[in-house]
Short mmCIF file of C-alpha atoms in Angstrom, two decimals:
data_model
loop_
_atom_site.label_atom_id
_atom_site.label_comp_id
_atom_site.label_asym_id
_atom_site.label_seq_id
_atom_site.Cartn_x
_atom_site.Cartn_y
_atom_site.Cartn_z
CA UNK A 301 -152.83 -49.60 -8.41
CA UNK A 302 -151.44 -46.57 -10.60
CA UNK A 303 -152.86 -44.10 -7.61
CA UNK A 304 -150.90 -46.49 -4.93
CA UNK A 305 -147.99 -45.81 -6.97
CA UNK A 306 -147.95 -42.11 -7.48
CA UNK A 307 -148.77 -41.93 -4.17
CA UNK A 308 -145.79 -43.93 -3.03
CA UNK A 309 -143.91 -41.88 -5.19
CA UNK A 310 -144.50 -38.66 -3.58
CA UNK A 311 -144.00 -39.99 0.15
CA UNK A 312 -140.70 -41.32 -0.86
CA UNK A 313 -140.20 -37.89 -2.74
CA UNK A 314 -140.80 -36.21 0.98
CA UNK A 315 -138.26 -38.71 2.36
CA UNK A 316 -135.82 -37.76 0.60
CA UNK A 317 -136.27 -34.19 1.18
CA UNK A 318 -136.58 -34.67 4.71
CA UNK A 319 -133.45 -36.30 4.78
CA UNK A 320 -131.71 -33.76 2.81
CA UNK A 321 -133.04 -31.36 5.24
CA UNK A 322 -131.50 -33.42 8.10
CA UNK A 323 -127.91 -33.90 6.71
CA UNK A 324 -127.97 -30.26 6.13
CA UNK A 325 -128.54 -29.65 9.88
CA UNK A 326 -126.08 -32.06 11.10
CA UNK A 327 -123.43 -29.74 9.45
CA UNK A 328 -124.53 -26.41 11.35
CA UNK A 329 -122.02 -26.70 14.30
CA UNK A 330 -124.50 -26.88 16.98
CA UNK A 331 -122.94 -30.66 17.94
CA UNK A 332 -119.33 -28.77 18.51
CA UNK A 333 -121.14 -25.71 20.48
CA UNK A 334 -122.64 -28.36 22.62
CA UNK A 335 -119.43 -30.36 23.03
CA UNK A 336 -117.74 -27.17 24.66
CA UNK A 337 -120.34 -28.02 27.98
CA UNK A 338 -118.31 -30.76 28.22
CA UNK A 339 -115.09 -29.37 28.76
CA UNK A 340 -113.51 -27.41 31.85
CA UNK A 341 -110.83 -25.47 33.32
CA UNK A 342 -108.10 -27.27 35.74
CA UNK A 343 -106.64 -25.52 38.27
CA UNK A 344 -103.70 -26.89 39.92
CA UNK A 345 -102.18 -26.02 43.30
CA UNK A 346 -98.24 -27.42 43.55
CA UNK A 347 -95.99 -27.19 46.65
CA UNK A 348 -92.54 -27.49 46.60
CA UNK A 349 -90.33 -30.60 47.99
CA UNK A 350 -86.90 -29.03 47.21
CA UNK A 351 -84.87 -27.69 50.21
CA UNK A 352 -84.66 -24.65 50.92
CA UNK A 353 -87.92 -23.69 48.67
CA UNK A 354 -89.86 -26.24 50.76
CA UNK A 355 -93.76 -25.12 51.01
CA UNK A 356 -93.23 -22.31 47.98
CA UNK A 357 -96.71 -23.01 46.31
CA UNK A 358 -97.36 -22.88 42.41
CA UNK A 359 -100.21 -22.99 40.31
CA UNK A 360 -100.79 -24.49 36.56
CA UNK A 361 -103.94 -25.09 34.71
CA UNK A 362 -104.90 -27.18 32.03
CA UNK A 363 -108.60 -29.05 30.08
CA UNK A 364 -110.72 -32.00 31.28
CA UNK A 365 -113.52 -33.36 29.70
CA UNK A 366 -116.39 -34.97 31.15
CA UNK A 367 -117.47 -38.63 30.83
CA UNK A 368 -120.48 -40.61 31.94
CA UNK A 369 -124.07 -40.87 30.36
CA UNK A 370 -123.76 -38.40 27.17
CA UNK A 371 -125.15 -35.33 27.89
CA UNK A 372 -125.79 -36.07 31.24
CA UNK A 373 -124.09 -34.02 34.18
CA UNK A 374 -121.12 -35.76 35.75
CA UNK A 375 -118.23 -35.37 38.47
CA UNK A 376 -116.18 -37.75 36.22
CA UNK A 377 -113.34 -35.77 33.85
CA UNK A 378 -110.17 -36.72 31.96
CA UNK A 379 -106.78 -34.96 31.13
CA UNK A 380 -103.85 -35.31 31.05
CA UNK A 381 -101.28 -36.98 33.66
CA UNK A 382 -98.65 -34.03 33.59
CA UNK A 383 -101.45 -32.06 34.00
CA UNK A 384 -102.39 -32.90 37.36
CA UNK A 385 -99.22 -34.70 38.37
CA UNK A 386 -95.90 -34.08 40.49
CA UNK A 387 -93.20 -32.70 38.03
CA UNK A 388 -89.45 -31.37 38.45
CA UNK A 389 -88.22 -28.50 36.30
CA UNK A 390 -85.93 -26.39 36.20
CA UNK A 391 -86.45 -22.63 37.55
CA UNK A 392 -84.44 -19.18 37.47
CA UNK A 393 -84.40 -17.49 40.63
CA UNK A 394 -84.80 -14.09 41.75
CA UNK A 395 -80.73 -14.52 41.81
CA UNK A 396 -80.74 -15.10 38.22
CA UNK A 397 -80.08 -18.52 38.87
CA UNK A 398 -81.35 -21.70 37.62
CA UNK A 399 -82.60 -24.65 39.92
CA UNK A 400 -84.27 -28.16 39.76
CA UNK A 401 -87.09 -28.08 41.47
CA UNK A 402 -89.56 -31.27 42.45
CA UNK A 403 -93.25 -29.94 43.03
CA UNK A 404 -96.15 -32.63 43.99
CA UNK A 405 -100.01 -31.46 44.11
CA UNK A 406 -101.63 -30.43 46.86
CA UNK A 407 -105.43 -29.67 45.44
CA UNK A 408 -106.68 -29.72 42.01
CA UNK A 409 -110.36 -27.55 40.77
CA UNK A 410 -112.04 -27.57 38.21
CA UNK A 411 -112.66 -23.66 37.58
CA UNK A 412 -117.28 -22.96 36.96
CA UNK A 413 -116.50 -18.91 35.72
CA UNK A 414 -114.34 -16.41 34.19
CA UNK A 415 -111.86 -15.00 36.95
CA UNK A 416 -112.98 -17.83 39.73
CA UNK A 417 -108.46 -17.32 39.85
CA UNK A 418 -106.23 -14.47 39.19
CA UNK A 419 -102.85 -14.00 40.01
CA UNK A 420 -103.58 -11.31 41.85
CA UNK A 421 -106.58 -12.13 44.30
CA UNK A 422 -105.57 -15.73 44.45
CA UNK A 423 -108.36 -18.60 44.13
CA UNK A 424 -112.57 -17.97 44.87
CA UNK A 425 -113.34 -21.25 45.76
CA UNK A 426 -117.20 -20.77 46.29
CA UNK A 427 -116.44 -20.35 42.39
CA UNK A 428 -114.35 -23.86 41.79
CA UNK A 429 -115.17 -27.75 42.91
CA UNK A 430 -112.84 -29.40 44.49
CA UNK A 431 -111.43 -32.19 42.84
CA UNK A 432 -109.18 -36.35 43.99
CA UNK A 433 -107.54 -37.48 41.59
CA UNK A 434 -108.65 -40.97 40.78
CA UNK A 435 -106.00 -42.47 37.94
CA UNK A 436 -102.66 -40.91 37.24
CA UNK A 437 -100.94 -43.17 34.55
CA UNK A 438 -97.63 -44.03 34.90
CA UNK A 439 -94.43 -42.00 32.50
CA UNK A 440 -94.61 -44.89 30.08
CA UNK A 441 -97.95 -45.47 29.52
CA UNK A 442 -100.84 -42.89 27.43
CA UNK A 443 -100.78 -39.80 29.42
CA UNK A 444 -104.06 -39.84 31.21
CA UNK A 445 -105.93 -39.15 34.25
CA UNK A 446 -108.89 -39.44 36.03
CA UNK A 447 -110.15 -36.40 38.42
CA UNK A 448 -113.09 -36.89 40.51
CA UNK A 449 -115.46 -33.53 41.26
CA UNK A 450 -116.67 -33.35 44.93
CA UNK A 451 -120.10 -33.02 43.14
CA UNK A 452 -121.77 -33.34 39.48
CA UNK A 453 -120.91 -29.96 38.17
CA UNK A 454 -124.33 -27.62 37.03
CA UNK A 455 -124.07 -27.10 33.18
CA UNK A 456 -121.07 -29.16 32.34
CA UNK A 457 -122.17 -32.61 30.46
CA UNK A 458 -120.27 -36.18 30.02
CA UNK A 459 -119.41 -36.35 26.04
CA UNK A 460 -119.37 -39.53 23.82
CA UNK A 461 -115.68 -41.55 22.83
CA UNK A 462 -114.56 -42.58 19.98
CA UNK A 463 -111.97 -44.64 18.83
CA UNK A 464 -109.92 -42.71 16.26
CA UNK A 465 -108.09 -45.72 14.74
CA UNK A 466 -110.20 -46.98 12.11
CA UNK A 467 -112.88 -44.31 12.72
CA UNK A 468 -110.83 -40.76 11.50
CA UNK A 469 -108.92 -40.57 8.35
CA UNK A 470 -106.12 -38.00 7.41
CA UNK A 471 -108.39 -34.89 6.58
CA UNK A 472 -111.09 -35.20 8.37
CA UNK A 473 -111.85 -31.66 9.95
CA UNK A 474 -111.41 -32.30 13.95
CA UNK A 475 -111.88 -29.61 16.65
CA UNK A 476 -109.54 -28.94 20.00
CA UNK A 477 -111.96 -27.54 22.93
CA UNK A 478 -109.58 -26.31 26.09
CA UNK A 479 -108.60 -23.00 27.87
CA UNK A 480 -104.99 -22.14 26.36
CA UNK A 481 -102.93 -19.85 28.41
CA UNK A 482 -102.64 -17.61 25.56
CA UNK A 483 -106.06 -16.77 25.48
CA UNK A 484 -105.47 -15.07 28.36
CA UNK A 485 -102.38 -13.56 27.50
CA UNK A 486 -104.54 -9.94 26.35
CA UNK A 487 -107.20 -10.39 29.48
CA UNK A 488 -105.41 -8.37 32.01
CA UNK A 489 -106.26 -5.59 34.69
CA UNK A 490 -104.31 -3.33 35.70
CA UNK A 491 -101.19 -6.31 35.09
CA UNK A 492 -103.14 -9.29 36.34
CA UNK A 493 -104.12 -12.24 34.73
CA UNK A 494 -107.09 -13.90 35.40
CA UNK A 495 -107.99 -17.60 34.04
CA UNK A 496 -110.78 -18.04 31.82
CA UNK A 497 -113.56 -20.87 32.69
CA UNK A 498 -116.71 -20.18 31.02
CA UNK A 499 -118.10 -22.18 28.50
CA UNK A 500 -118.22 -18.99 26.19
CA UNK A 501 -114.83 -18.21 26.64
CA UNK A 502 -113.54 -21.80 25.71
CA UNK A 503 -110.97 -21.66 22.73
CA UNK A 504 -112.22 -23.42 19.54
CA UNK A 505 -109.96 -24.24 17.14
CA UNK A 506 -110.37 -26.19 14.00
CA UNK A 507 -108.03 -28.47 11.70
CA UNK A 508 -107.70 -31.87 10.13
CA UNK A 509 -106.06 -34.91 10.89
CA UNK A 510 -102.83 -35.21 9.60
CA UNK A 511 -102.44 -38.86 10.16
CA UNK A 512 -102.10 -41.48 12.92
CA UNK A 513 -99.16 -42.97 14.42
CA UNK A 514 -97.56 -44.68 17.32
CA UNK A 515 -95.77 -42.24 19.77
CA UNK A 516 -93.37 -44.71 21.60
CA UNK A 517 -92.62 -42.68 24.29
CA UNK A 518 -95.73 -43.51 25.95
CA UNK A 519 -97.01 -46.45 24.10
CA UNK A 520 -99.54 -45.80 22.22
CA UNK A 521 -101.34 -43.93 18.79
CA UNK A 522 -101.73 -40.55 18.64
CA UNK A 523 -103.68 -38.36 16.21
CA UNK A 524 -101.82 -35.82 14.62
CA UNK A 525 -103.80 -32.84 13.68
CA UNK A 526 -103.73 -29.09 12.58
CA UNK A 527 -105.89 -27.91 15.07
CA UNK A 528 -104.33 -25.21 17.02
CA UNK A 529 -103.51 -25.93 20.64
CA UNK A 530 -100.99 -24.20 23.22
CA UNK A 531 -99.92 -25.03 26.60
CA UNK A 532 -103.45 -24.94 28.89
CA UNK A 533 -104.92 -26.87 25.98
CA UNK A 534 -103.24 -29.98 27.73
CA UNK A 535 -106.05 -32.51 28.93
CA UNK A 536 -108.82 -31.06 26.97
CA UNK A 537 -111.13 -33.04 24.08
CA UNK A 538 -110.40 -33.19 20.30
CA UNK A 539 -113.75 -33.50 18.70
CA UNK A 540 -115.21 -34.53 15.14
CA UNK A 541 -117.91 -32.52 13.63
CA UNK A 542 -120.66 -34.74 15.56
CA UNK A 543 -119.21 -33.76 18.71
CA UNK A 544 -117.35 -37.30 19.38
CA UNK A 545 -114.57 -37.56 21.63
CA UNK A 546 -111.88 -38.86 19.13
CA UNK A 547 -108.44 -37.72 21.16
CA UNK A 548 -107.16 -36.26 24.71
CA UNK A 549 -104.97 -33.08 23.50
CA UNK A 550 -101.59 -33.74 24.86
CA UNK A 551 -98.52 -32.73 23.07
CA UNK A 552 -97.36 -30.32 20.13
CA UNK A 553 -94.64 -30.84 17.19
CA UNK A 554 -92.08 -28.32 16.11
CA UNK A 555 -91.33 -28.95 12.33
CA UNK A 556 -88.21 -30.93 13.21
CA UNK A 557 -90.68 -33.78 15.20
CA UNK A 558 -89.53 -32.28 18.88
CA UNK A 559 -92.15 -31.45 21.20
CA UNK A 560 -92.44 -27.98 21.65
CA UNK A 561 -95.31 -25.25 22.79
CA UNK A 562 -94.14 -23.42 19.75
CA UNK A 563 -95.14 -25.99 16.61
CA UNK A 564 -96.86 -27.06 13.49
CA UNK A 565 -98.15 -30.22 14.34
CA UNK A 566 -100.42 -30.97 17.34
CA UNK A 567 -101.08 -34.30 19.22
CA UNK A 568 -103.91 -36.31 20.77
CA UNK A 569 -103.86 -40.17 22.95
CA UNK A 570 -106.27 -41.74 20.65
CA UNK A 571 -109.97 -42.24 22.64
CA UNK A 572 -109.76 -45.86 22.58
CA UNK A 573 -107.24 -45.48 25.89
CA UNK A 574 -109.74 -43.28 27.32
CA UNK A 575 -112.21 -45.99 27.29
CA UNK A 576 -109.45 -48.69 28.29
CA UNK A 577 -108.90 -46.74 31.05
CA UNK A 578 -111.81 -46.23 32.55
CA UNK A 579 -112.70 -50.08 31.87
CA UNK A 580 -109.89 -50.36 34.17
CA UNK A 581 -111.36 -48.46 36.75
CA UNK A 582 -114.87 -49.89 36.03
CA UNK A 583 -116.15 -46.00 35.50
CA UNK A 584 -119.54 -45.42 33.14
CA UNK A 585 -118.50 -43.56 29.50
CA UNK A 586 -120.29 -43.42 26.58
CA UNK A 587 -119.40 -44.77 23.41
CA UNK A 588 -120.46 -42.91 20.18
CA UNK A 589 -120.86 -45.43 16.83
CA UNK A 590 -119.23 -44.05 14.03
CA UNK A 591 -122.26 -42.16 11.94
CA UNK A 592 -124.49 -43.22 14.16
CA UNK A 593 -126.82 -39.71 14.66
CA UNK A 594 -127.67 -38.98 11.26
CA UNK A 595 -128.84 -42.34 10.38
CA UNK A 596 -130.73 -43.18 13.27
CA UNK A 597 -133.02 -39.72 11.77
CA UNK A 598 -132.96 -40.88 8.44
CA UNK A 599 -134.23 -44.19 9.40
CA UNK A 600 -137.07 -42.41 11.10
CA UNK A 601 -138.03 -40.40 8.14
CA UNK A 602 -137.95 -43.68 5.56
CA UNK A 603 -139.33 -45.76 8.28
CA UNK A 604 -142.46 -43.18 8.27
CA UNK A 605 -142.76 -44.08 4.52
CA UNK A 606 -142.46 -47.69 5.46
CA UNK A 607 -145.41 -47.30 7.76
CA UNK A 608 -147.54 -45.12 5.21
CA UNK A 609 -146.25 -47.85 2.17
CA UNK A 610 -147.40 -50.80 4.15
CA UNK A 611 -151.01 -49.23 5.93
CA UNK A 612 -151.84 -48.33 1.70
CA UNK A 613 -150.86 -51.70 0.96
CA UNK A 614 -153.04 -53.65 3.51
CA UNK A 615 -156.00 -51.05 3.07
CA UNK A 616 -155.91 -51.61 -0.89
CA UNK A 617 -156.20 -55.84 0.07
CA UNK A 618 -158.22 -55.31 2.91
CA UNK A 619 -156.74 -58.92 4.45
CA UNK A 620 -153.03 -59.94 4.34
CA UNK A 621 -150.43 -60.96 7.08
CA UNK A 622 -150.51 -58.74 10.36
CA UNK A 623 -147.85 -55.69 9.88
CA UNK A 624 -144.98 -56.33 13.14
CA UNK A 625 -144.29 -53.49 15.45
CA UNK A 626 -141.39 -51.54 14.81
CA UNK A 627 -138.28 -53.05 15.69
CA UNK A 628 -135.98 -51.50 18.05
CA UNK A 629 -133.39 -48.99 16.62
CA UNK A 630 -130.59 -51.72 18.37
CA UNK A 631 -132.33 -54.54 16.37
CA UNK A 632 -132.73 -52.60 12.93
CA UNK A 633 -128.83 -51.12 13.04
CA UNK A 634 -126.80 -54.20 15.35
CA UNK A 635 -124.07 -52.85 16.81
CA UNK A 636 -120.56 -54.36 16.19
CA UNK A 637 -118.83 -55.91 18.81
CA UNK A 638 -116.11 -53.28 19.96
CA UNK A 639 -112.70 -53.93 18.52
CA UNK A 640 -110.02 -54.64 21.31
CA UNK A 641 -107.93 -51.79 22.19
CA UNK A 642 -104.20 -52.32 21.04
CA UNK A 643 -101.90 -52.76 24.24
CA UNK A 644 -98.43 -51.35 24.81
CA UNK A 645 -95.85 -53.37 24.34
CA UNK A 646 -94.19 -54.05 27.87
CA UNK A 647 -91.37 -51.86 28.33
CA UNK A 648 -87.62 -53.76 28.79
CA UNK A 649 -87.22 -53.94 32.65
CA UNK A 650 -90.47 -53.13 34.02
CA UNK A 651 -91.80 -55.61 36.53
CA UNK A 652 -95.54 -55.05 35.81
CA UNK A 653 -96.12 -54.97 39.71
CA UNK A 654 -97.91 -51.27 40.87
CA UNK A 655 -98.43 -49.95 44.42
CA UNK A 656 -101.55 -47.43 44.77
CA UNK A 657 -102.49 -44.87 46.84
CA UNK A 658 -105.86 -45.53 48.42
CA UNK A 659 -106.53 -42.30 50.55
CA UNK A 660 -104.54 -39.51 51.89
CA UNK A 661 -101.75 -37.28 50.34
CA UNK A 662 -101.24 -39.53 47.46
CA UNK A 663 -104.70 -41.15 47.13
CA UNK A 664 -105.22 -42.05 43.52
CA UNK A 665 -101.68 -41.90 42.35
CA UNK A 666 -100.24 -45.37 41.22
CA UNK A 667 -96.62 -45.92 41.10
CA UNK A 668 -94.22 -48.35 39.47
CA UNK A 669 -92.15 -51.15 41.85
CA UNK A 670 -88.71 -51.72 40.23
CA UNK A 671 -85.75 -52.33 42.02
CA UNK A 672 -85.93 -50.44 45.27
CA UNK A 673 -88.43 -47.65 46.36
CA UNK A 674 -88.08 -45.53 49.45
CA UNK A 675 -90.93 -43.82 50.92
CA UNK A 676 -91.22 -41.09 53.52
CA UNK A 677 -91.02 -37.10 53.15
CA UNK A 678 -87.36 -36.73 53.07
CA UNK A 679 -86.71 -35.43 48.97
CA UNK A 680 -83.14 -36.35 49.49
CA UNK A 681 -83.41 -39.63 50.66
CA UNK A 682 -86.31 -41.32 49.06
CA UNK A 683 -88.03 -42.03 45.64
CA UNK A 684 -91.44 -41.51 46.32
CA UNK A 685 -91.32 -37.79 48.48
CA UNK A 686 -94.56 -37.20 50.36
CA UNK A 687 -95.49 -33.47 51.25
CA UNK A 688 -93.44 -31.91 53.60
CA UNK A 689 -96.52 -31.58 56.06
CA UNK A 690 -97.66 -34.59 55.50
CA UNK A 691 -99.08 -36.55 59.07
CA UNK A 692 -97.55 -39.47 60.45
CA UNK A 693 -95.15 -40.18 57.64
CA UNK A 694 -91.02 -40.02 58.54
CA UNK A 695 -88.68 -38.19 56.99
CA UNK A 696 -87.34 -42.15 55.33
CA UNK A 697 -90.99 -44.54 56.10
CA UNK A 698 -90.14 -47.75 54.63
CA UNK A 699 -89.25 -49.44 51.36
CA UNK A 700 -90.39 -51.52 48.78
CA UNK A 701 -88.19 -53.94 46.95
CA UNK A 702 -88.17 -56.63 44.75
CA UNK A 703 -85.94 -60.07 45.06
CA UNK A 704 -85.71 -63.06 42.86
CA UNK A 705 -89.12 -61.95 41.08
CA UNK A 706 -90.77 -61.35 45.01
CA UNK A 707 -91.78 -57.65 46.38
CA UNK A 708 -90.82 -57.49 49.78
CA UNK A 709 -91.87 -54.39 52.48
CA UNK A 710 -89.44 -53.29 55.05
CA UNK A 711 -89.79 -50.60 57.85
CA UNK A 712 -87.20 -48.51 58.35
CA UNK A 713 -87.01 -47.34 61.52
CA UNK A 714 -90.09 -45.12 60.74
CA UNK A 715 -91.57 -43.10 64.23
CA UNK A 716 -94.73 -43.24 63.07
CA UNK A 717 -95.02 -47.53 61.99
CA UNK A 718 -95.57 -49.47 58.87
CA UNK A 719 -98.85 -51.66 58.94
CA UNK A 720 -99.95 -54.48 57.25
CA UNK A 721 -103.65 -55.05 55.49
CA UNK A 722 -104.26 -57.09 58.93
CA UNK A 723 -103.41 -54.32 60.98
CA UNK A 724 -99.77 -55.88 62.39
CA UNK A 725 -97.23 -53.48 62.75
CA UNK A 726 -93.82 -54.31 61.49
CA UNK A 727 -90.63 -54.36 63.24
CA UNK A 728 -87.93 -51.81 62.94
CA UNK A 729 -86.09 -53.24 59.64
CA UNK A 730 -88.43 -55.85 59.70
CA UNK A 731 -89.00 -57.00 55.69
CA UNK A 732 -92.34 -58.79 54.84
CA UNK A 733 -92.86 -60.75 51.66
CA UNK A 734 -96.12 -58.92 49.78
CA UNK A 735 -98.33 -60.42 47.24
CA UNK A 736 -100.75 -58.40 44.52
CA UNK A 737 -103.90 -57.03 46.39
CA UNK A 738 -101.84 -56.93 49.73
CA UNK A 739 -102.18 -53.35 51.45
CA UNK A 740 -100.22 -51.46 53.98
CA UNK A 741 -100.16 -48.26 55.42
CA UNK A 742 -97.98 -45.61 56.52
CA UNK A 743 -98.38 -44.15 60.37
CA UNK A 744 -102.58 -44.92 59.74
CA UNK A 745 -105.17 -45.75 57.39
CA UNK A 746 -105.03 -42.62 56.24
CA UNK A 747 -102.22 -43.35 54.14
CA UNK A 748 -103.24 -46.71 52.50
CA UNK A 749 -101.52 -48.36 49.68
CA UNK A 750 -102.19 -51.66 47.59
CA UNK A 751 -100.23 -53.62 45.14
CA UNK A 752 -101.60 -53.81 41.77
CA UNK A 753 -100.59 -54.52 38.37
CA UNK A 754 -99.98 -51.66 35.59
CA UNK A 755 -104.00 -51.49 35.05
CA UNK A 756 -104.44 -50.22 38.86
CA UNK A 757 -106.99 -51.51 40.90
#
C-alpha cells in the first residue's frame, strides 16, 4: 500500500509539472500571432452623389475580422458600419473651398497582400476579393457590419467571441489587430502610398482595459482600453491574451471624452453585439468560454493521473467495480447557458419598422421608416439617393410613409414602375398599405426591398 502511495505521489508530482509547463506556454503570444490570420484589410470604393462632383470616386480602408468555425477559413467578416457605409463630409476644394459632400459605396475588398492598392497604380484586383455587404446597422444602433467575400479567403481564419461584460475586468492586458493608416504613413515610393494587407504587416498594439461603459450614442457597452488604435484601425478585432474576440475597434477619446483620431482613450462595441448580430442574421460564429483552453489541457494531464491512479488501484484488488469510459470534455466542464445580450433601449420616435435591400445597388443595407422616405437617384429630392448610374431607378422612384401607426408605398410618377411582392405594378401616385415581410421593387427585381423590423431579416 506504501509503494501505491509513493507511486501516486510522483504521478501527481508530474501533473503538476506538466501543468506548470502548460500555463507557461499559454503566455508565449503564439494565441495573439495566430489571431492576426483572422483579421484583414478593407478597401472601400465611394462615388459621389453631390452635384456637380457627381461620379468623383474615393477610396477609404479600414479592419474586418473573420467569423465562422474557429480557425477555420471563412468568407464571413465584421467591421464597422462607417466603415463600409455611405457618409457626407465636408471637403476643401482645389478652390480652397469647403463643401458637403454625400458619397455611397460602390464595391468593397478585402485586400490578400502588401500593395494589392496604391494611390498611384490604383487597385490589383487579381490581388483583392470582392466583397456584398450583408448587415449595415442603422446610426443608432452598435456600429457593425457584415461583409460577405465572393469566396473563403486562403490563409485568413474565423476567430472565437467573447462577451466582454462580465468576462474582462479593468486591467486586463487586451490587444487591437487592424491596418492603421499611419502605418503607412513612412511606406512610400517615390510619393505614393501603398496600403498594407499582409498578415505580417498587421499593426499590434497592446493595452489594458480601462473600464466598461454604455456609449449612448449608439446604444450599447463599449470597452475602453489603452491599446493604441488610429483611423484604419476602424472594424478590426480587440483580442485577450487567448486570442478571444472581446470588442470591434470603433472609436477613440481625446482627454476631454470627444471622439477624436488624436486621443488617449480607445473604444470597442462589446462582442456580445457581434454575436447578437449575427443571431440575427442566422450566420455560424464561434463562441470562446471564458478560460476555457488552458483547462481543457490541464484536465488532460490530471485526468492521465486519474487513469494511472485508478488501473494501480484495480490491479492492487484484482476485482472491484468496472472503471467508466472517459466522459466527454462537454460532460466533465457543462457549459453555462449563455447570458442574454442587453438590448438598446428604443430610441424616442423611432417606429421600429425597417425596409432592406435584397439585391442590387443597395443590397444588404437596411434603413429606418419614420415619417416620410423618398427614394430614387435624385440627391436633392429624396432621402434615400441611389447611385447616379443606377438602372431603372428615377430621378424621385416612390415613397414610403407611415400614417396612424400604418406604412404605406406610393409611386411617384416613376418611368421605370414600382412593384409589389406579387408582381402588380402600381399606379402613378397610387399608395398601397404594406405590412412587415411585404417586398417591392424598384424598375425590377433587381432592386428588391422588404420590410423588417430593427433586427433585419
Amino acid at each position: 500500500m506504501k509503494r501505491i502511495k509513493k507511486l501516486c505521489a510522483a504521478v501527481m508530482a508530474c501533473a503538476l509539472l506538466c501543468v506548470l509547463t502548460l500555463s507557461g506556454c499559454s503566455a508565449d503570444g503564439s494565441e495573439v500571432q495566430e489571431a492576426r490570420k483572422g483579421v484583414m484589410c478593407v478597401l472601400c470604393i465611394f462615388q459621389c452623389t453631390t452635384e456637380p462632383y457627381e461620379g468623383v470616386q474615393i477610396v477609404g480602408r479600414g479592419s474586418a475580422f473573420g467569423v465562422g468555425e474557429a480557425g477555420q477559413e471563412t468568407d464571413v467578416f465584421v467591421t464597422n458600419r462607417h466603415v463600409v457605409g455611405d457618409f457626407s463630409d465636408q471637403f476643401q476644394l482645389t478652390d480652397g473651398s469647403v463643401a458637403q459632400l454625400d458619397f455611397t459605396l460602390v464595391k468593397a475588398y478585402l485586400l490578400l497582400d502588401d500593395n494589392a492598392y496604391s494611390d498611384s497604380t490604383g487597385l490589383d484586383t487579381s490581388r483583392a476579393v470582392p466583397c456584398t455587404v450583408l448587415y449595415e446597422a442603422d446610426s443608432d444602433e452598435p456600429d457593425l457590419a457584415v461583409l460577405r467575400a465572393a469566396e473563403p479567403v486562403e490563409g485568413r481564419v474565423a476567430l472565437p467571441l467573447l462577451k466582454a461584460d462580465g468576462n474582462v475586468e479593468a486591467g486586463q492586458t487586451v490587444y487591437a489587430l487592424g491596418y492603421p493608416n499611419s502605418a503607412d504613413a513612412a511606406s512610400t515610393d517615390e510619393g505614393s502610398t501603398s496600403y498594407s494587407a499582409s498578415v505580417e504587416s498587421q499593426t499590434v498594439t497592446k493595452g489594458v482595459v480601462s473600464r466598461l461603459v454604455d456609449y449612448s450614442n449608439q446604444n450599447c457597452r463599449i470597452v475602453q482600453h489603452t491599446a493604441s488604435i488610429n483611423p484604419g484601425n476602424s472594424g478590426g478585432a480587440l483580442i485577450t491574451e487567448d486570442g478571444a474576440v472581446v470588442g470591434v475597434n470603433t472609436i477613440s477619446f481625446n482627454l476631454d471624452g470627444m471622439t477624436s483620431s488624436s486621443a488617449d482613450h480607445y473604444g470597442a462595441v462589446d462582442a456580445a453585439y457581434v454575436m447578437r448580430m449575427l443571431d440575427q442574421l442566422d450566420l455560424t460564429y464561434t463562441q470562446y468560454r471564458a478560460g476555457s483552453a488552458l483547462p481543457v489541457m490541464i484536465l488532460a494531464a490530471v485526468g492521465a493521473v486519474a487513469v494511472v491512479v485508478v488501473v494501480l488501484l484495480v490491479v492492487r484488488k484484482r476485482k472491484g467495480v468496472p472503471v467508466q469510459g472517459q466522459a466527454d470534455s462537454d460532460q466533465l466542464l457543462p457549459a453555462p447557458d449563455p447570458e442574454p445580450v442587453p438590448q438598446p433601449a428604443p430610441i424616442p420616435g423611432d417606429s421600429g419598422l425597417r425596409f432592406q435591400a435584397l439585391s442590387g445597388a443597395l443590397a444588404g443595407r437596411r434603413f429606418s421608416i419614420n415619417g416620410t422616405v423618398r427614394i430614387g437617384r435624385d440627391p436633392a429630392r429624396n432621402d434615400l439617393v441611389y447611385p447616379a448610374g443606377a438602372q431603372g431607378v428615377s430621378g424621385v422612384h416612390c415613397m414610403l410613409s407611415l400614417s396612424g401607426g400604418n406604412l404605406y408605398l406610393k409611386d411617384l410618377g416613376s418611368t421605370y414602375g414600382t412593384f409589389l411582392g406579387d408582381g402588380r405594378r402600381l399606379a402613378a401616385n397610387e399608395s398601397i398599405q404594406l405590412k412587415m415581410g411585404d417586398r417591392f421593387w424598384l424598375g425590377s427585381e433587381a432592386e428588391c426591398f422588404v420590410i423588417t423590423g430593427r433586427g433585419g431579416v
